[in-house]
Short mmCIF file of C-alpha atoms in Angstrom, two decimals:
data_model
loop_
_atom_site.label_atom_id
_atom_site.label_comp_id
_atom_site.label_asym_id
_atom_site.label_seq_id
_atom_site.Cartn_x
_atom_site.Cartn_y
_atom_site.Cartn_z
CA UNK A 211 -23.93 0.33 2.29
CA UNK A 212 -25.71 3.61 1.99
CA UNK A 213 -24.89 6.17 -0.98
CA UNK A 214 -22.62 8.34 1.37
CA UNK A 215 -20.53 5.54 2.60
CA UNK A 216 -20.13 3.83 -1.03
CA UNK A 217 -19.12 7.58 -2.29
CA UNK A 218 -16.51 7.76 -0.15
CA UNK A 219 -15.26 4.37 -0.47
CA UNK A 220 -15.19 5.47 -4.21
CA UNK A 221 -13.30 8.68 -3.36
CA UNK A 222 -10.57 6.49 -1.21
CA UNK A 223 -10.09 4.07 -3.95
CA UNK A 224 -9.50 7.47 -6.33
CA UNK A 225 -7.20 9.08 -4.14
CA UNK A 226 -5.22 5.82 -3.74
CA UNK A 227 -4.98 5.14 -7.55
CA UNK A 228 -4.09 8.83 -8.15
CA UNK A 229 -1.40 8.45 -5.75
CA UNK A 230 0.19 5.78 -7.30
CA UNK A 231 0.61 7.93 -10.69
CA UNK A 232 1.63 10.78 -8.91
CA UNK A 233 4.38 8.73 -7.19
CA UNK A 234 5.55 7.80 -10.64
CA UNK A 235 5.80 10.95 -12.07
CA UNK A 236 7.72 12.15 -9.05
CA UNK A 237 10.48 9.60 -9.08
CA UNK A 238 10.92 9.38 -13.12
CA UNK A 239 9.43 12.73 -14.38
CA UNK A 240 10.50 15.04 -11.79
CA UNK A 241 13.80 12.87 -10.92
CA UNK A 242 13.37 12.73 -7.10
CA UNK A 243 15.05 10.36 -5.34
CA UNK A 244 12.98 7.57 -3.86
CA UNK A 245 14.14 7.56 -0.24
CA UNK A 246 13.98 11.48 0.02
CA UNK A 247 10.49 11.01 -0.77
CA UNK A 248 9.63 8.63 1.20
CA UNK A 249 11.53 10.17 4.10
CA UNK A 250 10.02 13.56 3.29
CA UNK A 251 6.35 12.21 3.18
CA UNK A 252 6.53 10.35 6.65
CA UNK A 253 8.76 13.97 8.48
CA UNK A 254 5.31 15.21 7.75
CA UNK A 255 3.20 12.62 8.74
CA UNK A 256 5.27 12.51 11.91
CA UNK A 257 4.62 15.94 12.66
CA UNK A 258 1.29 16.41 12.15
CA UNK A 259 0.21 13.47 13.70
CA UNK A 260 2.41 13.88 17.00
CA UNK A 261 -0.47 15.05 18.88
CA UNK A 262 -1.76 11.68 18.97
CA UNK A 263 1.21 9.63 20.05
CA UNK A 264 0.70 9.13 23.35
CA UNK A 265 -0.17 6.81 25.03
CA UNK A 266 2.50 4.41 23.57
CA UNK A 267 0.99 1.20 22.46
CA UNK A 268 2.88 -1.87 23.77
CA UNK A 269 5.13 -3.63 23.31
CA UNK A 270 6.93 -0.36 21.76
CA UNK A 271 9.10 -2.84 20.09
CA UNK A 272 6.36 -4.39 18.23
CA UNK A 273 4.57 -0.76 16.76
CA UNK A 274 7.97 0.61 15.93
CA UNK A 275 8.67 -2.61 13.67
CA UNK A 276 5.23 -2.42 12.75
CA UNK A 277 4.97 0.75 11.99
CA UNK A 278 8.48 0.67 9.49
CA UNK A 279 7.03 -2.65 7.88
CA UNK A 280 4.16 -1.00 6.84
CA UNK A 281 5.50 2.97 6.56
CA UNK A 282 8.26 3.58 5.52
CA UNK A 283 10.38 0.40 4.82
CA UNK A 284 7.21 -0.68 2.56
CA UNK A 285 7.25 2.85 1.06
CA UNK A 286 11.10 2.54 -0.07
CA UNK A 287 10.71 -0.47 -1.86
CA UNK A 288 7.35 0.69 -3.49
CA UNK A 289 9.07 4.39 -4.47
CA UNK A 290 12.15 2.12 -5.48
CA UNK A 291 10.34 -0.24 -7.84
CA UNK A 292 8.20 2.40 -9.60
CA UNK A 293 10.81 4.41 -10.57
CA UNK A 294 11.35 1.35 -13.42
CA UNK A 295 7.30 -0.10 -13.32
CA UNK A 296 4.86 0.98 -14.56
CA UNK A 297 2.01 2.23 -12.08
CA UNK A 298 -0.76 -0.68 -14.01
CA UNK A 299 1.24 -3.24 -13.40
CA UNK A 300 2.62 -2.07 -9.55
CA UNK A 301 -1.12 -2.02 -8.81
CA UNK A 302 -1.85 -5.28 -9.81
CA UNK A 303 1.39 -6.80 -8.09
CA UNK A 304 0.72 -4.64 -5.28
CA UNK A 305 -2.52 -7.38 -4.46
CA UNK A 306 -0.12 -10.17 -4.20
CA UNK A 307 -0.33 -8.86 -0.78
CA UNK A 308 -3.23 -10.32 -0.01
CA UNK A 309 -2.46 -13.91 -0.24
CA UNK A 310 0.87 -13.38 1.46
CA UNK A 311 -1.18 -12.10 4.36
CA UNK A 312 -3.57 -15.01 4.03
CA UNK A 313 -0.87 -17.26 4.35
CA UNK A 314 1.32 -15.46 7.47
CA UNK A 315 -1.50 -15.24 9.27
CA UNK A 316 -1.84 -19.40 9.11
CA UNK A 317 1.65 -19.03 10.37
CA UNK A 318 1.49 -16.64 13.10
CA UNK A 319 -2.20 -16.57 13.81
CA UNK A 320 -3.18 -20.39 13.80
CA UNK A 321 -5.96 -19.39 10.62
CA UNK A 322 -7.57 -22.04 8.40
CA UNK A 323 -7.25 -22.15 4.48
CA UNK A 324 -10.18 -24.11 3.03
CA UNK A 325 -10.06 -24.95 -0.76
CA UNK A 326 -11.81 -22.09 -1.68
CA UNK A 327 -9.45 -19.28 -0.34
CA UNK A 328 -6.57 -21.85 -1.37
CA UNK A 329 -7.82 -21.50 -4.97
CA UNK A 330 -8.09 -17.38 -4.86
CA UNK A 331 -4.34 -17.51 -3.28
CA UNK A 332 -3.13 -19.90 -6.26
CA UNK A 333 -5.07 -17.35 -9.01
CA UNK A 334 -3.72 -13.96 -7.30
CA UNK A 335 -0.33 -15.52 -7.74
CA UNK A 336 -0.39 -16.61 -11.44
CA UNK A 337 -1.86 -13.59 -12.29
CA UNK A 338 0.85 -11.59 -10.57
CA UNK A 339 3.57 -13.79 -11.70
CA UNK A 340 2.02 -12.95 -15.68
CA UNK A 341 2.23 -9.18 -15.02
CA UNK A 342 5.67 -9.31 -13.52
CA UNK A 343 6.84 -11.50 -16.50
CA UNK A 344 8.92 -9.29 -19.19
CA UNK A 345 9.60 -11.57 -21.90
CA UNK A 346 11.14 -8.71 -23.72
CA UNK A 347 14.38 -8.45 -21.39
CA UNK A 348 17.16 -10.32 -19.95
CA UNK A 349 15.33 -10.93 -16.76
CA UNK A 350 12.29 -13.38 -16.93
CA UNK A 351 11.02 -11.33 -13.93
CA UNK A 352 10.78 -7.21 -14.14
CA UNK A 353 13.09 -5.89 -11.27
CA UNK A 354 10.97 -3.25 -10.52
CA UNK A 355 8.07 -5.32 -10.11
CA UNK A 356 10.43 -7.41 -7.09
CA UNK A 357 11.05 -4.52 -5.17
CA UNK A 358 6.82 -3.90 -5.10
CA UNK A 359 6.10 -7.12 -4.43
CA UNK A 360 9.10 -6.90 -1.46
CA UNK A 361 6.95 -3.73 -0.51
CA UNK A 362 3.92 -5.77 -0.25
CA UNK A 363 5.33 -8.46 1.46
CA UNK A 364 6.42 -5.83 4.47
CA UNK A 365 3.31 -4.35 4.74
CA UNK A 366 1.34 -8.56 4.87
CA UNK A 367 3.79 -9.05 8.11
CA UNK A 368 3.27 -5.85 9.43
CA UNK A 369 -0.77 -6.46 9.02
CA UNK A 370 -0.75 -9.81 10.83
CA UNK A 371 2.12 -8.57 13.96
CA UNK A 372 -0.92 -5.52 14.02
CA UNK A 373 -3.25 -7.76 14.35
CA UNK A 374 -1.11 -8.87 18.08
CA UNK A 375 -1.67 -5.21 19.00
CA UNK A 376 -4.73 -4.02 21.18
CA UNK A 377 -6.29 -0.48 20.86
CA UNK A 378 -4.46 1.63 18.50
CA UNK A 379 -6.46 4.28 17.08
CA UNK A 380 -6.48 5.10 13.16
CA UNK A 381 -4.31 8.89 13.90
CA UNK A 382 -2.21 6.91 16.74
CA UNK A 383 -0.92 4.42 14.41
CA UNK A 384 -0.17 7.19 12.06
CA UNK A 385 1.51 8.61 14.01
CA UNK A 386 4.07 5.82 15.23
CA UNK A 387 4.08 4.94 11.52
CA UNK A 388 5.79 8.14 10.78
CA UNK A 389 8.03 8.52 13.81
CA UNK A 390 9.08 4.76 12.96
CA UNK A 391 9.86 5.85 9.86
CA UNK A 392 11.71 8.89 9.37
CA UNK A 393 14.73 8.57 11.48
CA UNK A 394 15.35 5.15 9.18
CA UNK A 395 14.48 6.71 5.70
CA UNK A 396 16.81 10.02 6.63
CA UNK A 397 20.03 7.87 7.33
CA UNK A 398 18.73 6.14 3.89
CA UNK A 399 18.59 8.69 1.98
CA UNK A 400 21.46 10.34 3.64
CA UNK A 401 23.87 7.26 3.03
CA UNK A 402 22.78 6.21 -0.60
CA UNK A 403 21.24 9.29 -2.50
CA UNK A 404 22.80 12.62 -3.83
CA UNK A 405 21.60 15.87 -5.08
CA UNK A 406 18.17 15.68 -3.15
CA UNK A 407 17.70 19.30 -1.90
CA UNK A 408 18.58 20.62 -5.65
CA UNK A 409 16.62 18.35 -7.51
CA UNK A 410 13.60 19.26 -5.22
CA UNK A 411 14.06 22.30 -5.45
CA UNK A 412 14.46 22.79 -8.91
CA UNK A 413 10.56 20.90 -9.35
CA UNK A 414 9.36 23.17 -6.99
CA UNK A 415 5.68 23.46 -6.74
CA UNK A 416 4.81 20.35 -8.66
CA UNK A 417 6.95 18.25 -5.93
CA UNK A 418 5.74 20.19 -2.88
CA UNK A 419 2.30 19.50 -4.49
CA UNK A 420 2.74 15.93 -4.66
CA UNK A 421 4.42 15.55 -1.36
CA UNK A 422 1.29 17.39 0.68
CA UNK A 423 -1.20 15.10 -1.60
CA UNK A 424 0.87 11.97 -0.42
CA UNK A 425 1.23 12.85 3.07
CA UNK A 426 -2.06 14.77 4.00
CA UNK A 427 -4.59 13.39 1.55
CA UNK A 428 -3.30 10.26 1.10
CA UNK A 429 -2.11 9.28 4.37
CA UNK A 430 -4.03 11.08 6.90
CA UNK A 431 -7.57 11.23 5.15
CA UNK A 432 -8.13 8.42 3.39
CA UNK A 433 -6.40 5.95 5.54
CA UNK A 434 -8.48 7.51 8.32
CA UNK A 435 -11.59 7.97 6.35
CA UNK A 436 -11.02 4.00 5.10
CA UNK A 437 -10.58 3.08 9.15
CA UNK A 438 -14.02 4.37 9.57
CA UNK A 439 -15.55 2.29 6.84
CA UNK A 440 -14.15 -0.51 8.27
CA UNK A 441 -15.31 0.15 11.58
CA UNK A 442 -18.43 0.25 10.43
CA UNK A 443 -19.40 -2.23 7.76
CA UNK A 444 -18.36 -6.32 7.98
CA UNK A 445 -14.36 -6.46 6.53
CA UNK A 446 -16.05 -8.85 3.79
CA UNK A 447 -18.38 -6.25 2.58
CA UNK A 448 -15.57 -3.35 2.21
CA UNK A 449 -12.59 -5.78 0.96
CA UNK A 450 -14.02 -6.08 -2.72
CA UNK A 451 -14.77 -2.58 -3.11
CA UNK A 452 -11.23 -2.24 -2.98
CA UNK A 453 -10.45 -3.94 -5.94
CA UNK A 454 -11.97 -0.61 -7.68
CA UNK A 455 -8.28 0.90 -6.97
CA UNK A 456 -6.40 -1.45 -9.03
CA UNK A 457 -8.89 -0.80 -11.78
CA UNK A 458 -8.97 3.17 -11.12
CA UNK A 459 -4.83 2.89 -11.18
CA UNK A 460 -4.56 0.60 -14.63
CA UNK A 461 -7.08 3.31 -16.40
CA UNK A 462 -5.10 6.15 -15.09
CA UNK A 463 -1.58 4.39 -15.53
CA UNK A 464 -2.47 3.97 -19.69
CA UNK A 465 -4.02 7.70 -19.98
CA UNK A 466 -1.41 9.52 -17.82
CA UNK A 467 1.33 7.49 -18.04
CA UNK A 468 0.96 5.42 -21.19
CA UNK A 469 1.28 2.18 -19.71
CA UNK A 470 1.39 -0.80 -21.89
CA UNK A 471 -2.07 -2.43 -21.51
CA UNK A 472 -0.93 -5.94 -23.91
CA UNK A 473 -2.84 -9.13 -24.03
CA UNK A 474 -0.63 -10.42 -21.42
CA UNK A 475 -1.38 -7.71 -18.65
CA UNK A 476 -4.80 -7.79 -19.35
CA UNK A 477 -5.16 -11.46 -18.91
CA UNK A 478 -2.64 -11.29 -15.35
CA UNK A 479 -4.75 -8.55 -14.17
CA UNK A 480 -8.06 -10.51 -14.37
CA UNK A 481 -7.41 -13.71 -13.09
CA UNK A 482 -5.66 -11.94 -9.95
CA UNK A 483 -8.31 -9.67 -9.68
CA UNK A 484 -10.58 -12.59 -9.92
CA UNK A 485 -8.25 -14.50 -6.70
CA UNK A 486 -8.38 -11.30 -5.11
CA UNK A 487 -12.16 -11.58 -5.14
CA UNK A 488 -12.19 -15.16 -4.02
CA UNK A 489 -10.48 -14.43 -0.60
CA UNK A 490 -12.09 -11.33 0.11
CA UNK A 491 -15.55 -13.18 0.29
CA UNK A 492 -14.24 -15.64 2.74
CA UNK A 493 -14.10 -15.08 6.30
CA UNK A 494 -10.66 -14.58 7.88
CA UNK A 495 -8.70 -12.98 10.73
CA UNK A 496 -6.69 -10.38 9.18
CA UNK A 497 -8.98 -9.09 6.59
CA UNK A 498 -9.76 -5.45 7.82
CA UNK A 499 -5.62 -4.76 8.69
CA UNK A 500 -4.66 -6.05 5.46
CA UNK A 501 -7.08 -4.25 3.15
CA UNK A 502 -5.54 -1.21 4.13
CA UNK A 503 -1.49 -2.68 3.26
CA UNK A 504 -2.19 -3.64 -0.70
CA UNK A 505 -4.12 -0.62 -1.38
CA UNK A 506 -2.77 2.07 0.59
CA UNK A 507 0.35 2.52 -2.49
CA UNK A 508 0.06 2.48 -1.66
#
């Protein structure tokens, strides 16, 4: 990979970790509710990306339910969870994902598991199931940490039914990823929140801030510019460099957000980094769709 290309892998790895913090700080510092933010985000995704809708990919069924799976159903249950996690340990739990898409797409796809990628699975989830551990409450398993892993479980499926889809552009699939979305999150929000217009308008700038970053930056240009990448360079060459975000997001999580680095964490976080690792160097199916669902919280 030449210097420009591994630059702005670097920069999409950055702009995903930030993200994660700033989504944090939105749903616990600024008190927004999670669905309004989500529904917010993908209205403007929606609308910007409109211009690329058409032609409608088929079956329409399949890139609505896609495009919820991975948008904003995903996006619900990620806001939901980090209002009570911390963003370190969502973006560790976040790359149970990849396993869970290793093993659908045996399901759905007819894909081999050799040893090798069977060991990475096994290591991504017993380092996942240490971070979610919180020995110091009632619950053996943090809550929070559920709903991301629920998040990341939408977004596996919706990777491997994507990967039964034929010719959708990067901005296309945007685009039905925000019309599949908003209509859903609204009624959400609608049903189950209160108090969203005051409380976003009493954080004002800082929340319209955040919202732009998630839905422009975030969802338009590094999704698109991480497309690119993986148009052009091998899915096994791009998948590791991924595993920067998690990284980026724990460093950023304990100097923004003071997240509890312990022992424990920091012994989770390595060996399911280190399964991560293991299943990105082995040839599969579903690898280029499903680099982009654990580290787009995101």
């Amino acid at each position: 990979m030449n210097l420009r290309d591994f630059s702005l892998m670097l920069m999409v790895c950055l702009l995903w970790a930030m993200h994660t913090v700033v989504s944090k700080l939105v749903v616990t510092g600024m008190e927004i509710p999670p669905l309004f933010y989500a529904a917010t985000r993908y209205g403007i995704v929606a609308l910007l990306a409109m211009p690329w809708l058409l032609p409608i990919p088929r079956p329409t069924w399949r890139i609505l339910l896609v495009g919820f799976l991975m948008g904003g159903g995903g996006f619900a249950l990620f806001f939901l969870g980090i209002k009570s996690a911390s963003p370190s340990s969502a973006a560790v739990v976040t790359q149970l994902g990849l396993p869970i898409t290793t093993l659908l797409s045996v399901v759905m796809l007819g894909e081999r598991i050799y040893w090798r990628r069977g060991l990475g699975i096994g290591l991504t989830f017993v380092g996942g199931v240490l971070v979610m551990w919180n020995p110091d409450s009632g619950l053996p398993i943090s809550s929070g940490l559920v709903l991301i892993l629920g998040s990341a479980a939408a977004g596996s499926l919706a990777a491997v039914m994507m990967k039964q889809i034929d010719g959708v552009q990067p901005l296309r699939f945007q685009a039905w990823i925000g019309l599949a979305s908003v209509v859903p999150l609204a009624l959400l929000t609608a049903s189950f929140e209160t108090d969203q217009i005051p409380r976003a308008l009493e954080a004002g700038w800082a929340f319209l801030s955040a919202l732009l970053f998630s839905a422009l930056i975030v969802s338009l240009l590094a999704h698109t510019v991480y497309y690119g990448l993986i148009g052009k360079y091998p899915a096994n060459l791009i998948a590791p460099l991924t595993i920067m975000n998690p990284l980026m997001t724990v460093a950023m999580g304990i100097l923004v957000t003071g997240d509890r680095f312990d022992a424990r964490m920091a012994l989770g976080t390595g060996i399911a980094l280190c399964g991560v690792l293991i299943i990105t160097l082995r040839r599969n199916q579903v690898m280029p769709l499903a680099a982009l669902v654990w580290d787009r919280l995101r």
